[in-house]
Amino acid sequence: MIGTVFAYKKVPHDLQKRLVQTMKLKSLIEEASQCQGQTVAVAAAEDEEVIEAVAMALEHRLGRFVLYGDRERVGRLLKEKGCTRFSDVEIVHANSVGQAAELAVRAVHLNEADALMKGNVPTATLLKAVLNKEYGLRAGRVLSHVAVFDVPGADRPIIVTDAAMNIAPDLEQKVQIVNNAVGVARSIGIERPKVAALAAVETVNPAMPATLDAAALAIMQKRGQINGCLLDGPLALDNAVSMTAAQHKRIESEVAGCADILLVPDIESGNMLYKSLVYFANARVGAVIAGAKAPIVLTSRADSAESKLYSLALAICSAAK
């Protein structure tokens, strides 16, 4: 069935329609609003899309925001976006984006904030502050990007990792990337996520290193070296997400056809899968950087305010768990 990636169980059409209309990210906003007392530090907040996302988050009562940046510009943007909940917003003036990044990271380091959000600051500048040995957010783990997608036609959220941080992770790094993604999955209610270690094929091939790592990860999970999930691999993308494809190839696995987390072999494949879901499948997405002392919202300038809002909700849920 070429082109059929996701398959619903046999349910009435009207129920399928309701499932699509009530996908996880929208319910995640409501869940995040129940997390009391969460504060987000925004580095270099003088960005229109960021302020719009903050205004939307305030409207949904997701938490309190401390905005680091040019006080005048940030204040003007808040007014332009019709933000009226000033009791939940604090603006801290910074003379430069570098200073804004440092102040925001320090706030999280000192437990004055529960999550960090990137504003109009280069990623390298923010990560330099995050990795600072004195006031940074190092936790002794690999930092990895975890993206949660609502894909039209899918009957579950799909998590993709790592599409933005680790270029060519080795086996040990992939273990930590899996652990980070499992933590995020559990924070949004997936108690024992199913992880598919992706490759181009579903058989082990010594000429394809991704299949060797995938097979090793599967064995490690079965022997208790990776906990809190079910993991299988190597699995090709179709076999990971489509029960029809898995059955067609006679793959017997608790993960095949119903994976919650897709572990990509490298940043190229992850980046292309991420953008394909957004631009070809019109998927909605929220993403965080996991593995630090607190979740980090590290969105792209091309991301919409809605995507930033979903990412904020995901970070708040992750921080509260």
PDB file of C-alpha atoms in Angstrom:
ATOM      1  CA  MET A   1       0.000   0.000   0.000  1.00  0.00           C
ATOM      2  CA  ILE A   2       2.281   2.707  -1.255  1.00  0.00           C
ATOM      3  CA  GLY A   3       1.781   6.015   0.510  1.00  0.00           C
ATOM      4  CA  THR A   4      -0.054   4.452   3.473  1.00  0.00           C
ATOM      5  CA  VAL A   5       2.134   5.164   6.434  1.00  0.00           C
ATOM      6  CA  PHE A   6      -0.231   5.326   9.394  1.00  0.00           C
ATOM      7  CA  ALA A   7      -3.144   2.978   9.822  1.00  0.00           C
ATOM      8  CA  TYR A   8      -6.063   3.356  12.174  1.00  0.00           C
ATOM      9  CA  LYS A   9      -7.672   0.410  13.852  1.00  0.00           C
ATOM     10  CA  LYS A  10     -11.061  -0.356  12.363  1.00  0.00           C
ATOM     11  CA  VAL A  11     -13.262   2.324  13.903  1.00  0.00           C
ATOM     12  CA  PRO A  12     -16.175   4.324  12.488  1.00  0.00           C
ATOM     13  CA  HIS A  13     -15.308   7.271  10.289  1.00  0.00           C
ATOM     14  CA  ASP A  14     -16.828   9.791  12.721  1.00  0.00           C
ATOM     15  CA  LEU A  15     -14.663   8.421  15.543  1.00  0.00           C
ATOM     16  CA  GLN A  16     -11.586   8.650  13.316  1.00  0.00           C
ATOM     17  CA  LYS A  17     -12.486  12.288  12.664  1.00  0.00           C
ATOM     18  CA  ARG A  18     -12.819  13.005  16.389  1.00  0.00           C
ATOM     19  CA  LEU A  19      -9.467  11.334  17.056  1.00  0.00           C
ATOM     20  CA  VAL A  20      -7.778  13.599  14.555  1.00  0.00           C
ATOM     21  CA  GLN A  21      -9.464  16.679  16.020  1.00  0.00           C
ATOM     22  CA  THR A  22      -8.369  15.892  19.588  1.00  0.00           C
ATOM     23  CA  MET A  23      -4.695  15.173  19.084  1.00  0.00           C
ATOM     24  CA  LYS A  24      -2.242  15.176  21.932  1.00  0.00           C
ATOM     25  CA  LEU A  25      -0.655  18.607  21.561  1.00  0.00           C
ATOM     26  CA  LYS A  26      -3.918  20.463  22.077  1.00  0.00           C
ATOM     27  CA  SER A  27      -4.662  18.445  25.195  1.00  0.00           C
ATOM     28  CA  LEU A  28      -1.078  19.058  26.289  1.00  0.00           C
ATOM     29  CA  ILE A  29      -1.842  22.774  26.667  1.00  0.00           C
ATOM     30  CA  GLU A  30      -4.641  21.946  29.097  1.00  0.00           C
ATOM     31  CA  GLU A  31      -2.355  19.532  30.954  1.00  0.00           C
ATOM     32  CA  ALA A  32       0.366  22.189  31.208  1.00  0.00           C
ATOM     33  CA  SER A  33      -2.134  24.668  32.633  1.00  0.00           C
ATOM     34  CA  GLN A  34      -2.647  22.267  35.550  1.00  0.00           C
ATOM     35  CA  CYS A  35       1.057  22.395  36.455  1.00  0.00           C
ATOM     36  CA  GLN A  36       1.058  24.980  39.212  1.00  0.00           C
ATOM     37  CA  GLY A  37       3.852  27.476  39.851  1.00  0.00           C
ATOM     38  CA  GLN A  38       5.984  26.924  36.745  1.00  0.00           C
ATOM     39  CA  THR A  39       8.237  29.768  35.607  1.00  0.00           C
ATOM     40  CA  VAL A  40       9.887  30.068  32.185  1.00  0.00           C
ATOM     41  CA  ALA A  41      12.986  32.205  31.610  1.00  0.00           C
ATOM     42  CA  VAL A  42      13.094  33.600  28.051  1.00  0.00           C
ATOM     43  CA  ALA A  43      16.502  34.639  26.719  1.00  0.00           C
ATOM     44  CA  ALA A  44      16.441  37.678  24.374  1.00  0.00           C
ATOM     45  CA  ALA A  45      12.658  37.933  24.365  1.00  0.00           C
ATOM     46  CA  GLU A  46      12.494  40.817  21.850  1.00  0.00           C
ATOM     47  CA  ASP A  47      11.095  38.595  19.097  1.00  0.00           C
ATOM     48  CA  GLU A  48       7.588  38.940  17.674  1.00  0.00           C
ATOM     49  CA  GLU A  49       6.837  35.204  17.368  1.00  0.00           C
ATOM     50  CA  VAL A  50       8.237  34.501  20.842  1.00  0.00           C
ATOM     51  CA  ILE A  51       6.153  37.254  22.445  1.00  0.00           C
ATOM     52  CA  GLU A  52       3.072  36.030  20.576  1.00  0.00           C
ATOM     53  CA  ALA A  53       3.688  32.520  21.962  1.00  0.00           C
ATOM     54  CA  VAL A  54       4.179  33.958  25.459  1.00  0.00           C
ATOM     55  CA  ALA A  55       0.935  35.930  25.142  1.00  0.00           C
ATOM     56  CA  MET A  56      -0.896  32.784  24.064  1.00  0.00           C
ATOM     57  CA  ALA A  57       0.658  30.850  26.950  1.00  0.00           C
ATOM     58  CA  LEU A  58      -0.466  33.529  29.403  1.00  0.00           C
ATOM     59  CA  GLU A  59      -3.969  33.397  27.949  1.00  0.00           C
ATOM     60  CA  HIS A  60      -3.998  29.650  28.649  1.00  0.00           C
ATOM     61  CA  ARG A  61      -2.528  30.272  32.132  1.00  0.00           C
ATOM     62  CA  LEU A  62       0.488  28.036  31.506  1.00  0.00           C
ATOM     63  CA  GLY A  63       2.686  29.783  34.054  1.00  0.00           C
ATOM     64  CA  ARG A  64       4.830  32.798  34.803  1.00  0.00           C
ATOM     65  CA  PHE A  65       7.377  34.284  32.392  1.00  0.00           C
ATOM     66  CA  VAL A  66      10.564  36.236  33.042  1.00  0.00           C
ATOM     67  CA  LEU A  67      11.613  37.981  29.829  1.00  0.00           C
ATOM     68  CA  TYR A  68      15.298  38.915  29.514  1.00  0.00           C
ATOM     69  CA  GLY A  69      16.173  41.476  26.847  1.00  0.00           C
ATOM     70  CA  ASP A  70      15.748  45.073  25.813  1.00  0.00           C
ATOM     71  CA  ARG A  71      13.092  46.327  28.240  1.00  0.00           C
ATOM     72  CA  GLU A  72      11.593  48.914  25.882  1.00  0.00           C
ATOM     73  CA  ARG A  73      11.320  46.588  22.868  1.00  0.00           C
ATOM     74  CA  VAL A  74       9.955  43.681  24.919  1.00  0.00           C
ATOM     75  CA  GLY A  75       7.367  45.922  26.578  1.00  0.00           C
ATOM     76  CA  ARG A  76       6.271  47.349  23.235  1.00  0.00           C
ATOM     77  CA  LEU A  77       5.840  43.884  21.736  1.00  0.00           C
ATOM     78  CA  LEU A  78       3.780  42.732  24.710  1.00  0.00           C
ATOM     79  CA  LYS A  79       1.397  45.649  24.223  1.00  0.00           C
ATOM     80  CA  GLU A  80       1.198  45.046  20.470  1.00  0.00           C
ATOM     81  CA  LYS A  81       0.197  41.423  21.133  1.00  0.00           C
ATOM     82  CA  GLY A  82      -2.515  42.547  23.521  1.00  0.00           C
ATOM     83  CA  CYS A  83      -0.912  40.991  26.562  1.00  0.00           C
ATOM     84  CA  THR A  84      -2.821  42.054  29.666  1.00  0.00           C
ATOM     85  CA  ARG A  85      -1.695  39.503  32.273  1.00  0.00           C
ATOM     86  CA  PHE A  86       1.269  41.571  33.440  1.00  0.00           C
ATOM     87  CA  SER A  87       1.080  40.057  36.917  1.00  0.00           C
ATOM     88  CA  ASP A  88       2.529  36.868  35.387  1.00  0.00           C
ATOM     89  CA  VAL A  89       5.247  38.653  33.388  1.00  0.00           C
ATOM     90  CA  GLU A  90       8.497  40.216  34.518  1.00  0.00           C
ATOM     91  CA  ILE A  91      10.892  42.014  32.192  1.00  0.00           C
ATOM     92  CA  VAL A  92      14.578  42.021  33.137  1.00  0.00           C
ATOM     93  CA  HIS A  93      16.685  44.407  31.077  1.00  0.00           C
ATOM     94  CA  ALA A  94      19.787  43.060  29.321  1.00  0.00           C
ATOM     95  CA  ASN A  95      22.239  45.139  27.310  1.00  0.00           C
ATOM     96  CA  SER A  96      22.989  42.394  24.785  1.00  0.00           C
ATOM     97  CA  VAL A  97      21.726  38.998  23.644  1.00  0.00           C
ATOM     98  CA  GLY A  98      24.744  37.395  25.295  1.00  0.00           C
ATOM     99  CA  GLN A  99      23.864  38.967  28.633  1.00  0.00           C
ATOM    100  CA  ALA A 100      20.225  37.985  28.193  1.00  0.00           C
ATOM    101  CA  ALA A 101      21.257  34.367  27.610  1.00  0.00           C
ATOM    102  CA  GLU A 102      23.506  34.359  30.670  1.00  0.00           C
ATOM    103  CA  LEU A 103      20.868  35.903  32.939  1.00  0.00           C
ATOM    104  CA  ALA A 104      18.153  33.509  31.775  1.00  0.00           C
ATOM    105  CA  VAL A 105      20.382  30.447  32.219  1.00  0.00           C
ATOM    106  CA  ARG A 106      21.507  31.657  35.656  1.00  0.00           C
ATOM    107  CA  ALA A 107      17.865  31.988  36.705  1.00  0.00           C
ATOM    108  CA  VAL A 108      17.225  28.338  35.843  1.00  0.00           C
ATOM    109  CA  HIS A 109      20.520  27.280  37.461  1.00  0.00           C
ATOM    110  CA  LEU A 110      19.470  29.020  40.694  1.00  0.00           C
ATOM    111  CA  ASN A 111      15.994  27.406  40.562  1.00  0.00           C
ATOM    112  CA  GLU A 112      14.365  30.786  40.022  1.00  0.00           C
ATOM    113  CA  ALA A 113      12.857  29.361  36.824  1.00  0.00           C
ATOM    114  CA  ASP A 114      11.811  25.856  35.814  1.00  0.00           C
ATOM    115  CA  ALA A 115      12.444  25.967  32.062  1.00  0.00           C
ATOM    116  CA  LEU A 116      14.480  27.951  29.547  1.00  0.00           C
ATOM    117  CA  MET A 117      13.267  29.350  26.226  1.00  0.00           C
ATOM    118  CA  LYS A 118      15.319  30.669  23.327  1.00  0.00           C
ATOM    119  CA  GLY A 119      14.295  34.059  21.997  1.00  0.00           C
ATOM    120  CA  ASN A 120      16.050  36.230  19.431  1.00  0.00           C
ATOM    121  CA  VAL A 121      19.500  34.868  20.245  1.00  0.00           C
ATOM    122  CA  PRO A 122      21.806  32.641  18.163  1.00  0.00           C
ATOM    123  CA  THR A 123      21.609  29.002  19.238  1.00  0.00           C
ATOM    124  CA  ALA A 124      25.380  28.876  19.724  1.00  0.00           C
ATOM    125  CA  THR A 125      25.222  31.820  22.127  1.00  0.00           C
ATOM    126  CA  LEU A 126      22.481  30.234  24.199  1.00  0.00           C
ATOM    127  CA  LEU A 127      24.167  26.820  24.291  1.00  0.00           C
ATOM    128  CA  LYS A 128      27.436  28.431  25.369  1.00  0.00           C
ATOM    129  CA  ALA A 129      25.600  29.740  28.434  1.00  0.00           C
ATOM    130  CA  VAL A 130      23.797  26.424  28.966  1.00  0.00           C
ATOM    131  CA  LEU A 131      27.123  24.548  28.970  1.00  0.00           C
ATOM    132  CA  ASN A 132      28.943  27.055  31.184  1.00  0.00           C
ATOM    133  CA  LYS A 133      30.674  25.176  34.027  1.00  0.00           C
ATOM    134  CA  GLU A 134      29.913  27.864  36.613  1.00  0.00           C
ATOM    135  CA  TYR A 135      26.241  28.666  36.084  1.00  0.00           C
ATOM    136  CA  GLY A 136      25.113  26.393  33.255  1.00  0.00           C
ATOM    137  CA  LEU A 137      22.624  23.544  33.122  1.00  0.00           C
ATOM    138  CA  ARG A 138      24.877  20.534  32.658  1.00  0.00           C
ATOM    139  CA  ALA A 139      23.488  17.347  34.181  1.00  0.00           C
ATOM    140  CA  GLY A 140      26.102  14.861  33.034  1.00  0.00           C
ATOM    141  CA  ARG A 141      23.972  13.633  30.157  1.00  0.00           C
ATOM    142  CA  VAL A 142      23.893  14.141  26.423  1.00  0.00           C
ATOM    143  CA  LEU A 143      21.610  16.997  25.366  1.00  0.00           C
ATOM    144  CA  SER A 144      19.167  15.897  22.680  1.00  0.00           C
ATOM    145  CA  HIS A 145      16.247  17.287  20.718  1.00  0.00           C
ATOM    146  CA  VAL A 146      12.876  15.637  21.329  1.00  0.00           C
ATOM    147  CA  ALA A 147       9.995  16.581  19.022  1.00  0.00           C
ATOM    148  CA  VAL A 148       6.390  15.531  19.582  1.00  0.00           C
ATOM    149  CA  PHE A 149       4.253  15.517  16.420  1.00  0.00           C
ATOM    150  CA  ASP A 150       0.534  15.443  15.788  1.00  0.00           C
ATOM    151  CA  VAL A 151       0.416  13.904  12.315  1.00  0.00           C
ATOM    152  CA  PRO A 152      -2.915  14.139  10.444  1.00  0.00           C
ATOM    153  CA  GLY A 153      -4.315  10.628  10.092  1.00  0.00           C
ATOM    154  CA  ALA A 154      -2.232   9.152  12.912  1.00  0.00           C
ATOM    155  CA  ASP A 155      -3.931   7.673  15.952  1.00  0.00           C
ATOM    156  CA  ARG A 156      -1.161   8.663  18.364  1.00  0.00           C
ATOM    157  CA  PRO A 157       1.495  11.318  18.866  1.00  0.00           C
ATOM    158  CA  ILE A 158       4.811  10.516  17.174  1.00  0.00           C
ATOM    159  CA  ILE A 159       8.077  11.472  18.873  1.00  0.00           C
ATOM    160  CA  VAL A 160      11.199  12.009  16.754  1.00  0.00           C
ATOM    161  CA  THR A 161      14.708  12.199  18.188  1.00  0.00           C
ATOM    162  CA  ASP A 162      17.350  13.564  17.557  1.00  0.00           C
ATOM    163  CA  ALA A 163      16.767  15.980  14.703  1.00  0.00           C
ATOM    164  CA  ALA A 164      18.778  18.993  15.827  1.00  0.00           C
ATOM    165  CA  MET A 165      21.575  18.449  18.363  1.00  0.00           C
ATOM    166  CA  ASN A 166      23.751  15.371  17.858  1.00  0.00           C
ATOM    167  CA  ILE A 167      25.293  15.061  14.417  1.00  0.00           C
ATOM    168  CA  ALA A 168      26.379  11.408  14.361  1.00  0.00           C
ATOM    169  CA  PRO A 169      25.747   9.895  17.795  1.00  0.00           C
ATOM    170  CA  ASP A 170      27.583   6.721  18.766  1.00  0.00           C
ATOM    171  CA  LEU A 171      25.953   3.809  20.580  1.00  0.00           C
ATOM    172  CA  GLU A 172      26.503   5.234  24.064  1.00  0.00           C
ATOM    173  CA  GLN A 173      25.069   8.592  23.033  1.00  0.00           C
ATOM    174  CA  LYS A 174      22.057   6.888  21.452  1.00  0.00           C
ATOM    175  CA  VAL A 175      21.324   5.195  24.774  1.00  0.00           C
ATOM    176  CA  GLN A 176      21.176   8.611  26.431  1.00  0.00           C
ATOM    177  CA  ILE A 177      19.101  10.045  23.569  1.00  0.00           C
ATOM    178  CA  VAL A 178      16.604   7.215  24.085  1.00  0.00           C
ATOM    179  CA  ASN A 179      16.518   7.852  27.838  1.00  0.00           C
ATOM    180  CA  ASN A 180      15.865  11.558  27.252  1.00  0.00           C
ATOM    181  CA  ALA A 181      13.013  10.824  24.838  1.00  0.00           C
ATOM    182  CA  VAL A 182      11.482   8.254  27.179  1.00  0.00           C
ATOM    183  CA  GLY A 183      11.481  10.855  29.953  1.00  0.00           C
ATOM    184  CA  VAL A 184       9.634  13.336  27.742  1.00  0.00           C
ATOM    185  CA  ALA A 185       7.175  10.658  26.603  1.00  0.00           C
ATOM    186  CA  ARG A 186       6.387   9.705  30.186  1.00  0.00           C
ATOM    187  CA  SER A 187       5.842  13.368  31.085  1.00  0.00           C
ATOM    188  CA  ILE A 188       2.983  13.530  28.563  1.00  0.00           C
ATOM    189  CA  GLY A 189       1.349  10.318  29.728  1.00  0.00           C
ATOM    190  CA  ILE A 190       2.988   7.585  27.629  1.00  0.00           C
ATOM    191  CA  GLU A 191       3.960   5.342  30.530  1.00  0.00           C
ATOM    192  CA  ARG A 192       5.950   2.721  28.619  1.00  0.00           C
ATOM    193  CA  PRO A 193       6.745   4.153  25.202  1.00  0.00           C
ATOM    194  CA  LYS A 194       7.625   1.918  22.292  1.00  0.00           C
ATOM    195  CA  VAL A 195      10.908   2.953  20.664  1.00  0.00           C
ATOM    196  CA  ALA A 196      11.869   2.076  17.081  1.00  0.00           C
ATOM    197  CA  ALA A 197      15.560   2.371  16.260  1.00  0.00           C
ATOM    198  CA  LEU A 198      15.336   3.376  12.611  1.00  0.00           C
ATOM    199  CA  ALA A 199      17.496   2.333   9.694  1.00  0.00           C
ATOM    200  CA  ALA A 200      16.944   1.969   5.960  1.00  0.00           C
ATOM    201  CA  VAL A 201      16.170  -1.735   6.369  1.00  0.00           C
ATOM    202  CA  GLU A 202      14.822  -4.011   9.074  1.00  0.00           C
ATOM    203  CA  THR A 203      17.661  -6.543   8.940  1.00  0.00           C
ATOM    204  CA  VAL A 204      21.161  -6.314  10.381  1.00  0.00           C
ATOM    205  CA  ASN A 205      23.703  -5.468   7.697  1.00  0.00           C
ATOM    206  CA  PRO A 206      27.389  -5.062   8.685  1.00  0.00           C
ATOM    207  CA  ALA A 207      27.798  -2.542   5.860  1.00  0.00           C
ATOM    208  CA  MET A 208      25.158  -0.284   7.460  1.00  0.00           C
ATOM    209  CA  PRO A 209      26.312   0.889  10.903  1.00  0.00           C
ATOM    210  CA  ALA A 210      22.827   2.169  11.811  1.00  0.00           C
ATOM    211  CA  THR A 211      21.504  -1.405  11.754  1.00  0.00           C
ATOM    212  CA  LEU A 212      24.284  -2.594  14.092  1.00  0.00           C
ATOM    213  CA  ASP A 213      23.551   0.155  16.614  1.00  0.00           C
ATOM    214  CA  ALA A 214      19.817  -0.521  16.383  1.00  0.00           C
ATOM    215  CA  ALA A 215      20.284  -4.238  17.054  1.00  0.00           C
ATOM    216  CA  ALA A 216      22.615  -3.500  19.983  1.00  0.00           C
ATOM    217  CA  LEU A 217      20.077  -1.090  21.491  1.00  0.00           C
ATOM    218  CA  ALA A 218      17.331  -3.709  21.200  1.00  0.00           C
ATOM    219  CA  ILE A 219      19.471  -6.259  23.043  1.00  0.00           C
ATOM    220  CA  MET A 220      20.419  -3.700  25.709  1.00  0.00           C
ATOM    221  CA  GLN A 221      16.755  -2.954  26.377  1.00  0.00           C
ATOM    222  CA  LYS A 222      15.900  -6.640  26.671  1.00  0.00           C
ATOM    223  CA  ARG A 223      18.755  -7.120  29.161  1.00  0.00           C
ATOM    224  CA  GLY A 224      17.708  -4.212  31.333  1.00  0.00           C
ATOM    225  CA  GLN A 225      20.414  -1.748  30.284  1.00  0.00           C
ATOM    226  CA  ILE A 226      17.723   0.590  28.927  1.00  0.00           C
ATOM    227  CA  ASN A 227      14.649   0.916  31.107  1.00  0.00           C
ATOM    228  CA  GLY A 228      11.166   2.402  30.998  1.00  0.00           C
ATOM    229  CA  CYS A 229      10.384   1.464  27.405  1.00  0.00           C
ATOM    230  CA  LEU A 230      10.130  -1.261  24.803  1.00  0.00           C
ATOM    231  CA  LEU A 231      12.762  -0.946  22.075  1.00  0.00           C
ATOM    232  CA  ASP A 232      13.270  -2.812  18.839  1.00  0.00           C
ATOM    233  CA  GLY A 233      15.414  -2.377  15.771  1.00  0.00           C
ATOM    234  CA  PRO A 234      16.548  -2.095  13.181  1.00  0.00           C
ATOM    235  CA  LEU A 235      13.205  -1.064  11.761  1.00  0.00           C
ATOM    236  CA  ALA A 236      12.565   0.848   8.564  1.00  0.00           C
ATOM    237  CA  LEU A 237      10.204   3.813   8.915  1.00  0.00           C
ATOM    238  CA  ASP A 238       7.229   2.053   7.326  1.00  0.00           C
ATOM    239  CA  ASN A 239       7.602  -0.989   9.579  1.00  0.00           C
ATOM    240  CA  ALA A 240       7.903   1.222  12.636  1.00  0.00           C
ATOM    241  CA  VAL A 241       4.690   3.202  12.173  1.00  0.00           C
ATOM    242  CA  SER A 242       2.427   1.084   9.958  1.00  0.00           C
ATOM    243  CA  MET A 243       0.984  -2.192  11.209  1.00  0.00           C
ATOM    244  CA  THR A 244       0.063  -3.021   7.630  1.00  0.00           C
ATOM    245  CA  ALA A 245       3.679  -2.683   6.492  1.00  0.00           C
ATOM    246  CA  ALA A 246       4.966  -4.680   9.468  1.00  0.00           C
ATOM    247  CA  GLN A 247       2.498  -7.487   8.840  1.00  0.00           C
ATOM    248  CA  HIS A 248       3.271  -7.488   5.123  1.00  0.00           C
ATOM    249  CA  LYS A 249       6.940  -8.121   5.931  1.00  0.00           C
ATOM    250  CA  ARG A 250       5.990 -10.605   8.680  1.00  0.00           C
ATOM    251  CA  ILE A 251       7.836  -8.721  11.377  1.00  0.00           C
ATOM    252  CA  GLU A 252       6.935 -10.007  14.823  1.00  0.00           C
ATOM    253  CA  SER A 253       7.621  -7.288  17.355  1.00  0.00           C
ATOM    254  CA  GLU A 254       5.863  -5.421  20.161  1.00  0.00           C
ATOM    255  CA  VAL A 255       7.151  -2.177  18.613  1.00  0.00           C
ATOM    256  CA  ALA A 256       6.731  -2.683  14.869  1.00  0.00           C
ATOM    257  CA  GLY A 257       3.730  -0.833  13.489  1.00  0.00           C
ATOM    258  CA  CYS A 258       2.969   1.037  16.703  1.00  0.00           C
ATOM    259  CA  ALA A 259       6.130   2.929  17.680  1.00  0.00           C
ATOM    260  CA  ASP A 260       5.749   6.012  19.858  1.00  0.00           C
ATOM    261  CA  ILE A 261       9.370   7.163  19.557  1.00  0.00           C
ATOM    262  CA  LEU A 262      11.392   7.142  16.341  1.00  0.00           C
ATOM    263  CA  LEU A 263      15.135   7.130  17.059  1.00  0.00           C
ATOM    264  CA  VAL A 264      16.897   8.364  13.927  1.00  0.00           C
ATOM    265  CA  PRO A 265      20.479   7.290  13.176  1.00  0.00           C
ATOM    266  CA  ASP A 266      21.905  10.773  12.529  1.00  0.00           C
ATOM    267  CA  ILE A 267      21.016  14.442  12.286  1.00  0.00           C
ATOM    268  CA  GLU A 268      20.566  14.408   8.499  1.00  0.00           C
ATOM    269  CA  SER A 269      17.860  11.759   8.546  1.00  0.00           C
ATOM    270  CA  GLY A 270      16.269  13.314  11.611  1.00  0.00           C
ATOM    271  CA  ASN A 271      16.212  16.800  10.127  1.00  0.00           C
ATOM    272  CA  MET A 272      14.662  15.569   6.888  1.00  0.00           C
ATOM    273  CA  LEU A 273      12.040  13.478   8.699  1.00  0.00           C
ATOM    274  CA  TYR A 274      11.173  16.422  10.961  1.00  0.00           C
ATOM    275  CA  LYS A 275      10.738  18.867   8.076  1.00  0.00           C
ATOM    276  CA  SER A 276       8.916  16.323   5.916  1.00  0.00           C
ATOM    277  CA  LEU A 277       6.310  15.870   8.640  1.00  0.00           C
ATOM    278  CA  VAL A 278       5.876  19.642   8.970  1.00  0.00           C
ATOM    279  CA  TYR A 279       5.888  20.654   5.303  1.00  0.00           C
ATOM    280  CA  PHE A 280       4.471  17.589   3.526  1.00  0.00           C
ATOM    281  CA  ALA A 281       2.175  16.133   6.191  1.00  0.00           C
ATOM    282  CA  ASN A 282       1.127  19.457   7.783  1.00  0.00           C
ATOM    283  CA  ALA A 283       1.952  18.019  11.191  1.00  0.00           C
ATOM    284  CA  ARG A 284       1.892  20.143  14.310  1.00  0.00           C
ATOM    285  CA  VAL A 285       4.940  19.942  16.535  1.00  0.00           C
ATOM    286  CA  GLY A 286       6.265  20.898  19.924  1.00  0.00           C
ATOM    287  CA  ALA A 287       9.890  20.256  20.855  1.00  0.00           C
ATOM    288  CA  VAL A 288      12.342  20.578  23.723  1.00  0.00           C
ATOM    289  CA  ILE A 289      16.000  19.965  24.408  1.00  0.00           C
ATOM    290  CA  ALA A 290      16.206  17.269  27.079  1.00  0.00           C
ATOM    291  CA  GLY A 291      19.132  16.040  29.140  1.00  0.00           C
ATOM    292  CA  ALA A 292      19.916  19.313  30.933  1.00  0.00           C
ATOM    293  CA  LYS A 293      18.911  20.235  34.483  1.00  0.00           C
ATOM    294  CA  ALA A 294      15.738  21.732  33.024  1.00  0.00           C
ATOM    295  CA  PRO A 295      13.915  21.486  29.684  1.00  0.00           C
ATOM    296  CA  ILE A 296      14.961  23.982  27.022  1.00  0.00           C
ATOM    297  CA  VAL A 297      12.668  25.364  24.319  1.00  0.00           C
ATOM    298  CA  LEU A 298      15.050  25.809  21.402  1.00  0.00           C
ATOM    299  CA  THR A 299      12.784  26.637  18.504  1.00  0.00           C
ATOM    300  CA  SER A 300      13.758  27.871  15.061  1.00  0.00           C
ATOM    301  CA  ARG A 301      12.949  31.346  13.736  1.00  0.00           C
ATOM    302  CA  ALA A 302      10.902  29.566  11.060  1.00  0.00           C
ATOM    303  CA  ASP A 303       8.673  27.953  13.696  1.00  0.00           C
ATOM    304  CA  SER A 304       5.228  29.466  14.120  1.00  0.00           C
ATOM    305  CA  ALA A 305       3.958  30.999  17.348  1.00  0.00           C
ATOM    306  CA  GLU A 306       1.634  27.997  17.637  1.00  0.00           C
ATOM    307  CA  SER A 307       4.601  25.611  17.473  1.00  0.00           C
ATOM    308  CA  LYS A 308       6.396  27.667  20.109  1.00  0.00           C
ATOM    309  CA  LEU A 309       3.275  27.466  22.295  1.00  0.00           C
ATOM    310  CA  TYR A 310       3.200  23.667  21.997  1.00  0.00           C
ATOM    311  CA  SER A 311       6.909  23.581  22.822  1.00  0.00           C
ATOM    312  CA  LEU A 312       6.298  25.718  25.913  1.00  0.00           C
ATOM    313  CA  ALA A 313       3.523  23.369  27.035  1.00  0.00           C
ATOM    314  CA  LEU A 314       5.795  20.374  26.503  1.00  0.00           C
ATOM    315  CA  ALA A 315       8.603  22.021  28.486  1.00  0.00           C
ATOM    316  CA  ILE A 316       6.278  22.925  31.347  1.00  0.00           C
ATOM    317  CA  CYS A 317       4.926  19.358  31.546  1.00  0.00           C
ATOM    318  CA  SER A 318       8.480  17.961  31.413  1.00  0.00           C
ATOM    319  CA  ALA A 319       9.666  20.321  34.158  1.00  0.00           C
ATOM    320  CA  ALA A 320       6.733  19.450  36.410  1.00  0.00           C
ATOM    321  CA  LYS A 321       7.240  15.687  36.280  1.00  0.00           C
TER     322      LYS A 321
END
